[in-house]
Tab-separated table of C-alpha atoms and ligand atoms in Angstrom:
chain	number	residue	atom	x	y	z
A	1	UNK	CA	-27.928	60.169	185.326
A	2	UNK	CA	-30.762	60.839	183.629
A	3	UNK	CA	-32.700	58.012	180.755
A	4	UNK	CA	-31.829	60.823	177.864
A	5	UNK	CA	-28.128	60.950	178.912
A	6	UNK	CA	-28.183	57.224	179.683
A	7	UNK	CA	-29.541	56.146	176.400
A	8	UNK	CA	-27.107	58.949	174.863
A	9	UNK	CA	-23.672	57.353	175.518
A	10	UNK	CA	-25.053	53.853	175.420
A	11	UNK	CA	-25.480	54.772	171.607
A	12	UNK	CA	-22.019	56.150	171.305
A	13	UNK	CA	-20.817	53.154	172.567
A	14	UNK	CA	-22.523	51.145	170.492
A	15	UNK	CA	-21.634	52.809	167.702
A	16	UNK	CA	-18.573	53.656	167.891
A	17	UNK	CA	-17.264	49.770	168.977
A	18	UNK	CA	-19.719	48.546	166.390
A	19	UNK	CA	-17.826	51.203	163.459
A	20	UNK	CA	-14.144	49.842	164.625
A	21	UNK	CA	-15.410	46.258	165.008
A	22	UNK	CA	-16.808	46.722	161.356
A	23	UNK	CA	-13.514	47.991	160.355
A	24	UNK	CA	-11.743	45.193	161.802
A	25	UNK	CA	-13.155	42.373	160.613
A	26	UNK	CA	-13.415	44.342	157.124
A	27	UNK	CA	-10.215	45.360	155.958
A	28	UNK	CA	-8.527	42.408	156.036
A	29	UNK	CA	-11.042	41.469	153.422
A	30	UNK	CA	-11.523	44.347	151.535
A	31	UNK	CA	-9.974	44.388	148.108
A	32	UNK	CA	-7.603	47.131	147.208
A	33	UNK	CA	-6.494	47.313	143.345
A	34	UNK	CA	-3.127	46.295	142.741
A	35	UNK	CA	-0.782	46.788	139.632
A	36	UNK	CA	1.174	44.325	137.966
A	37	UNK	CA	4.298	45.370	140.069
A	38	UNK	CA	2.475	44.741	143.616
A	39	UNK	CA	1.965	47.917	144.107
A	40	UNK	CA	-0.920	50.078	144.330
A	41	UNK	CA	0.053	52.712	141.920
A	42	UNK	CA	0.563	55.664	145.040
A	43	UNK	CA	3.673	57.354	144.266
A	44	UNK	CA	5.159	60.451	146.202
A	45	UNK	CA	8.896	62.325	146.041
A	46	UNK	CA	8.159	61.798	142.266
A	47	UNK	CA	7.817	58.510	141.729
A	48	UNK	CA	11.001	57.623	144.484
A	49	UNK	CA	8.775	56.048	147.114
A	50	UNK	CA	6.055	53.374	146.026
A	51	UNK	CA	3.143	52.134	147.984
A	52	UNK	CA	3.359	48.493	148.537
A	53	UNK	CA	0.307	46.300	149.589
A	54	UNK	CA	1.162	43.835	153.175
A	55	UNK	CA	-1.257	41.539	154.972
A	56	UNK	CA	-1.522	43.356	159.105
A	57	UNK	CA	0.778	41.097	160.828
A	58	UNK	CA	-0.560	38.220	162.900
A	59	UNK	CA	0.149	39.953	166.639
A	60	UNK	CA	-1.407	42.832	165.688
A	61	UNK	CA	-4.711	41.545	164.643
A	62	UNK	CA	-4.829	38.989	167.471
A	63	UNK	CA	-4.050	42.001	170.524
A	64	UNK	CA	-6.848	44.131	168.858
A	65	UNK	CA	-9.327	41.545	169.269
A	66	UNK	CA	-8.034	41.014	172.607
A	67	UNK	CA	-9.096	44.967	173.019
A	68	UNK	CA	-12.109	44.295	171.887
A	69	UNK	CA	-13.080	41.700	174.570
A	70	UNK	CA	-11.297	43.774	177.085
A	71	UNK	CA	-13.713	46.394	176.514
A	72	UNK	CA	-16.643	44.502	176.406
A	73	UNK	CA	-15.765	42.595	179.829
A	74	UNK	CA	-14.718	46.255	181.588
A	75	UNK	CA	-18.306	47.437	180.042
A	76	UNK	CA	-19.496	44.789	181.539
A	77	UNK	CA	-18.155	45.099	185.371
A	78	UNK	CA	-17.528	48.199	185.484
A	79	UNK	CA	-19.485	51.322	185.443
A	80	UNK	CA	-19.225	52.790	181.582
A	81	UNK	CA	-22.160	51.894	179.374
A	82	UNK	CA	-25.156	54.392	180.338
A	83	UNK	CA	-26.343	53.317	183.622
A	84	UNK	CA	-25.456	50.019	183.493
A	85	UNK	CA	-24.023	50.194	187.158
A	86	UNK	CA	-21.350	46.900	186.224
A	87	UNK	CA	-21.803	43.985	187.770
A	88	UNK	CA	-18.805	44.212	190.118
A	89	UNK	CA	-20.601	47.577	192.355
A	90	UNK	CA	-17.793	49.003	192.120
A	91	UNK	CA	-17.945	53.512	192.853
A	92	UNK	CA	-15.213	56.143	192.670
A	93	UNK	CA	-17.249	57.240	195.938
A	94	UNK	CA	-16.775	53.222	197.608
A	95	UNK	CA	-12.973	53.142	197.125
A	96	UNK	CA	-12.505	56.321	198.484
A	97	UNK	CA	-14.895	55.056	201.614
A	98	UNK	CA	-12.353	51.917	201.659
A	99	UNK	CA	-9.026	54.182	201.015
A	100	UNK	CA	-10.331	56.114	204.002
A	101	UNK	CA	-11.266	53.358	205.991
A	102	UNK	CA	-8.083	51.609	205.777
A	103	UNK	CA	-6.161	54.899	206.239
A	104	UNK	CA	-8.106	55.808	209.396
A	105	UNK	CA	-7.133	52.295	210.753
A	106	UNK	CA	-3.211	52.823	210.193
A	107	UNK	CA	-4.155	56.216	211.767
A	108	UNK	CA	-5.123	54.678	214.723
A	109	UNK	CA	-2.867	51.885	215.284
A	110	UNK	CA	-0.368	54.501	214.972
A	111	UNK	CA	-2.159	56.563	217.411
A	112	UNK	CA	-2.487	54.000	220.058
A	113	UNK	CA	0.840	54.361	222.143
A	114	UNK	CA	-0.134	58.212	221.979
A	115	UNK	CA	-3.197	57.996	224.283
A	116	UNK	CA	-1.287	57.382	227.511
A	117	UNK	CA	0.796	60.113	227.171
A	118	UNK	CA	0.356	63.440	228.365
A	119	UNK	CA	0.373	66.759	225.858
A	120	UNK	CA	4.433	67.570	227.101
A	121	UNK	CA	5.685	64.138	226.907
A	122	UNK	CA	4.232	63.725	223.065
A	123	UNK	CA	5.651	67.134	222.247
A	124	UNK	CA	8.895	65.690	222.069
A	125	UNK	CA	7.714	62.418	219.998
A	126	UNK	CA	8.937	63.034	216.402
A	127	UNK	CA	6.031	61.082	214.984
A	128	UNK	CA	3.112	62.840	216.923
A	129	UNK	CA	4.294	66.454	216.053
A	130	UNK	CA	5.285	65.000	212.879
A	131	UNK	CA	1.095	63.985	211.972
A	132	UNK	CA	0.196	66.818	214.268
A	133	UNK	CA	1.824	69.602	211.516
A	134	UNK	CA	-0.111	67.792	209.150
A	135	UNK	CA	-3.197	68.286	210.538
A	136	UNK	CA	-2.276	71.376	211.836
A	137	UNK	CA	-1.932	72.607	208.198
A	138	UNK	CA	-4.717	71.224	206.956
A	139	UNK	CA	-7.569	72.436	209.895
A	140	UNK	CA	-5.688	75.090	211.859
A	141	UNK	CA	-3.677	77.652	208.860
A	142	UNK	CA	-6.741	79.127	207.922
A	143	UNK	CA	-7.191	81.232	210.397
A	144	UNK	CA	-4.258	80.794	212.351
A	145	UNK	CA	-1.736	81.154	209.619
A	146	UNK	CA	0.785	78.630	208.045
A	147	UNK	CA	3.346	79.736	210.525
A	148	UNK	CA	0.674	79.973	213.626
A	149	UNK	CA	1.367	84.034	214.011
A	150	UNK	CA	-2.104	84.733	214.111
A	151	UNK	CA	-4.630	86.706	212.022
A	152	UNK	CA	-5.728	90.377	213.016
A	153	UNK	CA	-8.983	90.332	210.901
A	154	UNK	CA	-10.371	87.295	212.398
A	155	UNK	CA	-8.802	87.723	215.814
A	156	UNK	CA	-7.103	84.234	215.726
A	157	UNK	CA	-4.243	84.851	218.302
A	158	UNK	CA	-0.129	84.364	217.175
A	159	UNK	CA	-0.295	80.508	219.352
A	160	UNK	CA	3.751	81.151	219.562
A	161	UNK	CA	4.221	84.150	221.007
A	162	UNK	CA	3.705	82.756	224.423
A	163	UNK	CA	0.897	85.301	225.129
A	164	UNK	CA	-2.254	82.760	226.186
A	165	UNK	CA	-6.105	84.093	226.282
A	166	UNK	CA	-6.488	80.970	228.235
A	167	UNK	CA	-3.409	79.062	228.985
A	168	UNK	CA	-0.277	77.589	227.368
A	169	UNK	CA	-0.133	74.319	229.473
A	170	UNK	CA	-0.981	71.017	227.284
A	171	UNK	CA	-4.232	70.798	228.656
A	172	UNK	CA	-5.342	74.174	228.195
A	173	UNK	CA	-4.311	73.889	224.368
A	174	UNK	CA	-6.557	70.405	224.326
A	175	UNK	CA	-9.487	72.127	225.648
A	176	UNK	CA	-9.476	75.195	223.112
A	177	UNK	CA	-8.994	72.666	220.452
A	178	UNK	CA	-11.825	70.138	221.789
A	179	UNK	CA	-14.665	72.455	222.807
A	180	UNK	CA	-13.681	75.458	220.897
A	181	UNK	CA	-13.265	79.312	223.086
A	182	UNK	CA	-15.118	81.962	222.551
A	183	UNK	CA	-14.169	85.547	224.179
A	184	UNK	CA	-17.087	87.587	225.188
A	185	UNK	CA	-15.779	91.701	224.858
A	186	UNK	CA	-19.199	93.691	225.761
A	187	UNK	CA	-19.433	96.778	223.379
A	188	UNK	CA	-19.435	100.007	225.625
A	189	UNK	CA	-20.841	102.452	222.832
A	190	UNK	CA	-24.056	102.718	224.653
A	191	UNK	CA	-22.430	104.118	228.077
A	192	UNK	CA	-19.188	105.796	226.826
A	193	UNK	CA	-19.126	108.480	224.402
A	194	UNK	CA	-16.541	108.982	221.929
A	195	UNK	CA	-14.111	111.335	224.225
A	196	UNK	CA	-14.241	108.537	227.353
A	197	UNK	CA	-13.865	105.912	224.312
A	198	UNK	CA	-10.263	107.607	223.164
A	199	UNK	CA	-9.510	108.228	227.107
A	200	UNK	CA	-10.072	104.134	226.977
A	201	UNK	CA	-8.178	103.677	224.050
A	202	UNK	CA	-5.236	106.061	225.183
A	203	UNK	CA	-5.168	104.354	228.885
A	204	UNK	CA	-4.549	100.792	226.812
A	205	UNK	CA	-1.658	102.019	225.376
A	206	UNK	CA	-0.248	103.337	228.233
A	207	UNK	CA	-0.576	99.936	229.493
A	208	UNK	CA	1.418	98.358	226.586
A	209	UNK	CA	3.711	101.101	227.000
A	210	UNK	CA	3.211	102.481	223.670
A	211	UNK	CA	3.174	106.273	222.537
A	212	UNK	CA	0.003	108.207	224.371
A	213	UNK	CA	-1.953	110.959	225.619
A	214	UNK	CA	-1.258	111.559	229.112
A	215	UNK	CA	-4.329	113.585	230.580
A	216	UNK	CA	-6.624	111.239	228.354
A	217	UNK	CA	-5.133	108.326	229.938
A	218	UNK	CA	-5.169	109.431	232.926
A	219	UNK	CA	-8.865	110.045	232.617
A	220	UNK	CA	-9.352	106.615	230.869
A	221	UNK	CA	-7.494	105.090	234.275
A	222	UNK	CA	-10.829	106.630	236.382
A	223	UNK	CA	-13.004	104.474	233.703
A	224	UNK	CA	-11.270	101.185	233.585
A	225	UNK	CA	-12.563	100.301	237.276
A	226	UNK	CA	-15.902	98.593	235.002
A	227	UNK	CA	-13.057	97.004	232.583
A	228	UNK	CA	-11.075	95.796	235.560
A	229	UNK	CA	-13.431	93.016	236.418
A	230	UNK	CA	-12.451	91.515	233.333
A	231	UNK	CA	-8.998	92.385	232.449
A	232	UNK	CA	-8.132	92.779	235.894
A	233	UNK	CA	-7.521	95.857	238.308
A	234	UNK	CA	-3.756	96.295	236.504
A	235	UNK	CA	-5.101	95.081	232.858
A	236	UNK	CA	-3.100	91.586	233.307
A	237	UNK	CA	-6.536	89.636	231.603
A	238	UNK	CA	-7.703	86.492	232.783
A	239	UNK	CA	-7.474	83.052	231.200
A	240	UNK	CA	-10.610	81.685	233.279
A	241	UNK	CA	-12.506	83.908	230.574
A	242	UNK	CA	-9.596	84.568	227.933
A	243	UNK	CA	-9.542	88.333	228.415
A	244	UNK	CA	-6.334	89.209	226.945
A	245	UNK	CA	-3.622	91.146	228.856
A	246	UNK	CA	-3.192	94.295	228.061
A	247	UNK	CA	0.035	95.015	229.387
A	248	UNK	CA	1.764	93.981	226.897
A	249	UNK	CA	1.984	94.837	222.853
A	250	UNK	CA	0.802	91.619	221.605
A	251	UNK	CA	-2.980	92.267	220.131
A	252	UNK	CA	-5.294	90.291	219.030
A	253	UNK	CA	-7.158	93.180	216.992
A	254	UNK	CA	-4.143	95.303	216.460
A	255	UNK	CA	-3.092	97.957	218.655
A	256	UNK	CA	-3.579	101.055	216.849
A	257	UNK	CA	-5.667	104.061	218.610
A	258	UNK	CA	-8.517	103.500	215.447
A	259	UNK	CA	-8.338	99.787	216.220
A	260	UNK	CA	-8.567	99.853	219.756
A	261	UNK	CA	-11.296	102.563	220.129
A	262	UNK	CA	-13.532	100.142	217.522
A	263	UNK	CA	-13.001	97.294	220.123
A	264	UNK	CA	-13.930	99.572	222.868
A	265	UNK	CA	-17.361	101.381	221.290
A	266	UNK	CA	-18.200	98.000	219.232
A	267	UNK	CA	-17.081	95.236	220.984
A	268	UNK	CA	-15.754	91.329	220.159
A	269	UNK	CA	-16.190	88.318	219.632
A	270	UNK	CA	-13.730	86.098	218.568
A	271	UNK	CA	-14.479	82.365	217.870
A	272	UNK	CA	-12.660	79.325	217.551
A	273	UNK	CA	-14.685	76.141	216.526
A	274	UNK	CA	-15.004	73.497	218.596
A	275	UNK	CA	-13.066	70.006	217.025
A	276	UNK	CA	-14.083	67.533	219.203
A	277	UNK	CA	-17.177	66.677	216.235
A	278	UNK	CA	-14.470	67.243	213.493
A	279	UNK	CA	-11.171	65.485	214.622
A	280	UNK	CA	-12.022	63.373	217.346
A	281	UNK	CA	-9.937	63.339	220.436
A	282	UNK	CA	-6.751	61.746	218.915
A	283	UNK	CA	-5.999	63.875	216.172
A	284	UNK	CA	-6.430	66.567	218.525
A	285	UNK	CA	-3.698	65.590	220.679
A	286	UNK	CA	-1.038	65.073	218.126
A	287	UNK	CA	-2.451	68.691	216.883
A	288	UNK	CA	-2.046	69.855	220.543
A	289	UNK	CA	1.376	68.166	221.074
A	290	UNK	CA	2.600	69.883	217.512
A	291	UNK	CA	1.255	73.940	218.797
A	292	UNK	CA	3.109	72.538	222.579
A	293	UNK	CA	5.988	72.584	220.626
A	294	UNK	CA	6.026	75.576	218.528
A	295	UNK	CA	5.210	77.947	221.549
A	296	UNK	CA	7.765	76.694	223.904
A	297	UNK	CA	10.691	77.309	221.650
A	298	UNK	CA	10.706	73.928	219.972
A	299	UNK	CA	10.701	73.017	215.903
A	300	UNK	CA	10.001	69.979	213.825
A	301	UNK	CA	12.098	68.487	211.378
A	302	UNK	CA	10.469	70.706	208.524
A	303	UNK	CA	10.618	74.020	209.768
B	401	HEC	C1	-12.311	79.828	212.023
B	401	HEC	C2	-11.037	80.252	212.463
B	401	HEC	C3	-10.246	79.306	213.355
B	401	HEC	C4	-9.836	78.033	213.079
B	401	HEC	C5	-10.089	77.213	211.827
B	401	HEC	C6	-9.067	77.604	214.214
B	401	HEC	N1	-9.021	78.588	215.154
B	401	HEC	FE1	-8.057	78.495	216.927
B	401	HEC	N2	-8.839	80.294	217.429
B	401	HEC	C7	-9.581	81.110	216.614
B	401	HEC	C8	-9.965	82.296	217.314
B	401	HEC	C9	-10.779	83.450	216.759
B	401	HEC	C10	-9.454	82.167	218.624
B	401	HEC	C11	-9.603	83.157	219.783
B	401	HEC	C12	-10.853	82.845	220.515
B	401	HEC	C13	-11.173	83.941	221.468
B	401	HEC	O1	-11.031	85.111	221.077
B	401	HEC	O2	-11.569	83.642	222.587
B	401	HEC	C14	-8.736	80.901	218.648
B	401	HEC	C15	-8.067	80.407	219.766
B	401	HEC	C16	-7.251	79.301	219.765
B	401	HEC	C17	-6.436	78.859	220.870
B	401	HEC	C18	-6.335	79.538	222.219
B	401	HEC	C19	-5.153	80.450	222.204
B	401	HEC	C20	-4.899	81.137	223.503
B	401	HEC	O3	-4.252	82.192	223.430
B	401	HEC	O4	-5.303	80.634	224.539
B	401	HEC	C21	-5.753	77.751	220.457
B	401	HEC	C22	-4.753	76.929	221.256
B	401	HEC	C23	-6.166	77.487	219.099
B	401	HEC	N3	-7.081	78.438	218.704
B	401	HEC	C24	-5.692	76.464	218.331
B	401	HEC	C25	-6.290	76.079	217.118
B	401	HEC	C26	-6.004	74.842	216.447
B	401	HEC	C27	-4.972	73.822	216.908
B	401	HEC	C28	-6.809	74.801	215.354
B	401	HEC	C29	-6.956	73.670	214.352
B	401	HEC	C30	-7.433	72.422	214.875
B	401	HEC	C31	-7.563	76.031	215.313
B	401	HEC	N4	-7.226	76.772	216.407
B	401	HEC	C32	-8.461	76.368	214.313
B	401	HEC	C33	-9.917	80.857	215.304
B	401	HEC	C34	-9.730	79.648	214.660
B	402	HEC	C1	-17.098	90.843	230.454
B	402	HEC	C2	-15.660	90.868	230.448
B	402	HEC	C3	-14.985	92.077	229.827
B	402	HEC	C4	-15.124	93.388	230.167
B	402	HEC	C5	-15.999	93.978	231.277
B	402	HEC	C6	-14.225	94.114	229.301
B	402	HEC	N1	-13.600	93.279	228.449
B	402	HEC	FE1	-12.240	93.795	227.038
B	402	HEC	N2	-12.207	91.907	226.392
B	402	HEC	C7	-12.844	90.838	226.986
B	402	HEC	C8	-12.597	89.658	226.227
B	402	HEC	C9	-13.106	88.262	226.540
B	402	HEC	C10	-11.795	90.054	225.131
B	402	HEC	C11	-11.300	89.156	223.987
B	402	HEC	C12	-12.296	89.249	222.843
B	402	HEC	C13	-12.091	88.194	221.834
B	402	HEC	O1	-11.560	87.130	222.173
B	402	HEC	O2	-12.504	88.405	220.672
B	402	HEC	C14	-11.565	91.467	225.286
B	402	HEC	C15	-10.794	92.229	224.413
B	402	HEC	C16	-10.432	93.526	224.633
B	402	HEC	C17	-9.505	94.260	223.831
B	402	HEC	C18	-8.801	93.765	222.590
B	402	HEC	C19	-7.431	93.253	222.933
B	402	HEC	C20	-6.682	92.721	221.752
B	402	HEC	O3	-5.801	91.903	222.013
B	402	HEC	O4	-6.943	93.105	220.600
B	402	HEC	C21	-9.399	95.500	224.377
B	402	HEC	C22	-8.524	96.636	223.889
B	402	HEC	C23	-10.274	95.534	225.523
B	402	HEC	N3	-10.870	94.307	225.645
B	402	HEC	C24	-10.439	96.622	226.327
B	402	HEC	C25	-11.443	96.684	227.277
B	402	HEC	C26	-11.787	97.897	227.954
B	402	HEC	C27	-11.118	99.236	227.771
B	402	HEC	C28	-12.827	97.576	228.780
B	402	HEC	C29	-13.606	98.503	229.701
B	402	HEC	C30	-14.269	99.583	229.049
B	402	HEC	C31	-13.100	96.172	228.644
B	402	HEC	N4	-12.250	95.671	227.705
B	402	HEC	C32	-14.055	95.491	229.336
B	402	HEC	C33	-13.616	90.861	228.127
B	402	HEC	C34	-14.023	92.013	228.740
């Protein structure tokens, strides 16, 4: 805070607890004209309702000068008049430091009959899947999607459609979540022209079984022998290097001709961040344990 805005509210303070505090010990004292009948002449609803003159009552004089020193002490220990820091140290940014703290060490005593356990076995604790949803909401929905189905824009596969770049097994799903994936797809604009591209594009969907051109997949077969050594001679991928398969209809671009040729000419390059730095190795596994789950069939309590 700067001196000006410092000095600022230290004056409003002052002020305006010096104004009450003037009031207070004022009123009491002050004297207010009264007519022979007690009252002090105000009349309304034509002359049906007087007003009368009372002393404040006792309570209510002695809990607002208990405000008063309130104040002053809070002023005093806390944070609150100009940058007085308050002689307790207390910060908004301290108890949430604490908050955290103590949270992270419930976390982990929770955690601790987790570690021995393998991926499968915690996918069928309650708890673990239960924190792991959490977290998998909180780090994972982004991209993923609330429901883990996947996002065509980013490339950030369906995890429950039991379709893996690089494996469905529990460790597999620990390592993409620990040290992140990321799929290489060279673009082939430079040595295909557009015809061989749609050939390409038509020859994928022939794969997938999906409405084509015959002669221009058949000529897009001829080609594939440089795609093979990725996706494999019969397009089945590879999870060493999380080429999809393209047998089958599930995409992580979209399967359209447009979509597919733009994959072809321009390439990918899909990312997933690595955690490990983020999360740390435990919350990973519970998050690993909940997306075990969800792909093989299973569902927790809230879904
Ligand atoms: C910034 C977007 C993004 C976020 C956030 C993200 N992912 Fe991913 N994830 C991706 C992308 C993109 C891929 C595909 C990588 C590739 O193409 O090689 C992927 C791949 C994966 C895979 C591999 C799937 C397979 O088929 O083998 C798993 C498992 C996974 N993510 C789980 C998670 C979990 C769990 C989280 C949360 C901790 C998470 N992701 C957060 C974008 C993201
Ligand atoms: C160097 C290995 C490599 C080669 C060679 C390669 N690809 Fe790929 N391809 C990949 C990877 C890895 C991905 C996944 C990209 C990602 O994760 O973003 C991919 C993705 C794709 C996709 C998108 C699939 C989807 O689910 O949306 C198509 C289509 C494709 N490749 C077709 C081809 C064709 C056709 C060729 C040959 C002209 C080819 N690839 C050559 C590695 C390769």
């Amino acid at each position: 805070m700067s001196a000006f805005w410092s000095w600022w509210i230290m004056g409003l303070v002052v002020f305006n607890m010096g104004l009450t505090f003037f009031l207070f010990l004022w009123a009491p004292r002050a004297k207010v004209p009264v007519l022979p009948d007690g009252t002090t002449g105000h009349v309304w609803a034509h002359g049906v309702l007087r007003e009368g003159l009372a002393n404040l009552p006792r309570w209510w004089i002695v809990m607002s000068f208990s405000m008063f020193i309130a104040g002053f002490i809070y002023l005093y220990r806390y944070p609150g008049f100009g940058a007085h820091k308050g002689s307790l140290g207390w910060t908004a940014r301290g108890e949430l430091a604490a908050d955290t703290a103590a949270n992270d060490k419930k976390l982990a005593a929770a955690m601790k009959g987790f570690s021995s356990k393998s991926i499968e076995q915690l996918s069928k604790d309650d708890e673990a899947v239960g924190m792991g949803e959490v977290l998998f909401r909180d780090n994972c929905a982004a991209c993923h999607g609330r429901d883990a189905r996947g996002n065509h824009l980013l490339g950030a596969p369906n995890l429950v459609d039991h379709d893996w770049l690089y494996g469905g097994d529990g460790n597999a799903i620990l390592t993409s979540i620990l040290d992140g994936r990321h799929g290489a797809m060279p673009a082939w604009g430079a040595q295909f022209k557009d015809p061989d591209i749609a050939n390409l594009a038509n020859y994928v969907r022939s794969l997938a079984g999906q409405p084509h051109d015959k002669t221009k997949a058949a000529a897009g077969k001829e080609l594939f022998t440089v795609c093979a050594a990725c996706h494999g001679p019969d397009g089945h991928g590879n999870t060493a290097i999380g080429a999809p398969n393209l047998t089958g209809t599930v995409r992580l671009y979209g399967g359209d001709l447009e979509t597919l040729e733009t994959t072809i000419r321009d390439g990918r390059g899909g990312t997933m961040p690595s955690w490990r730095e983020r999360l740390g190795e435990d919350k990973a596994r519970v998050i690993a344990a909940y997306v075990y789950l969800i792909s093989h069939g299973g569902s927790t309590a809230t879904q």
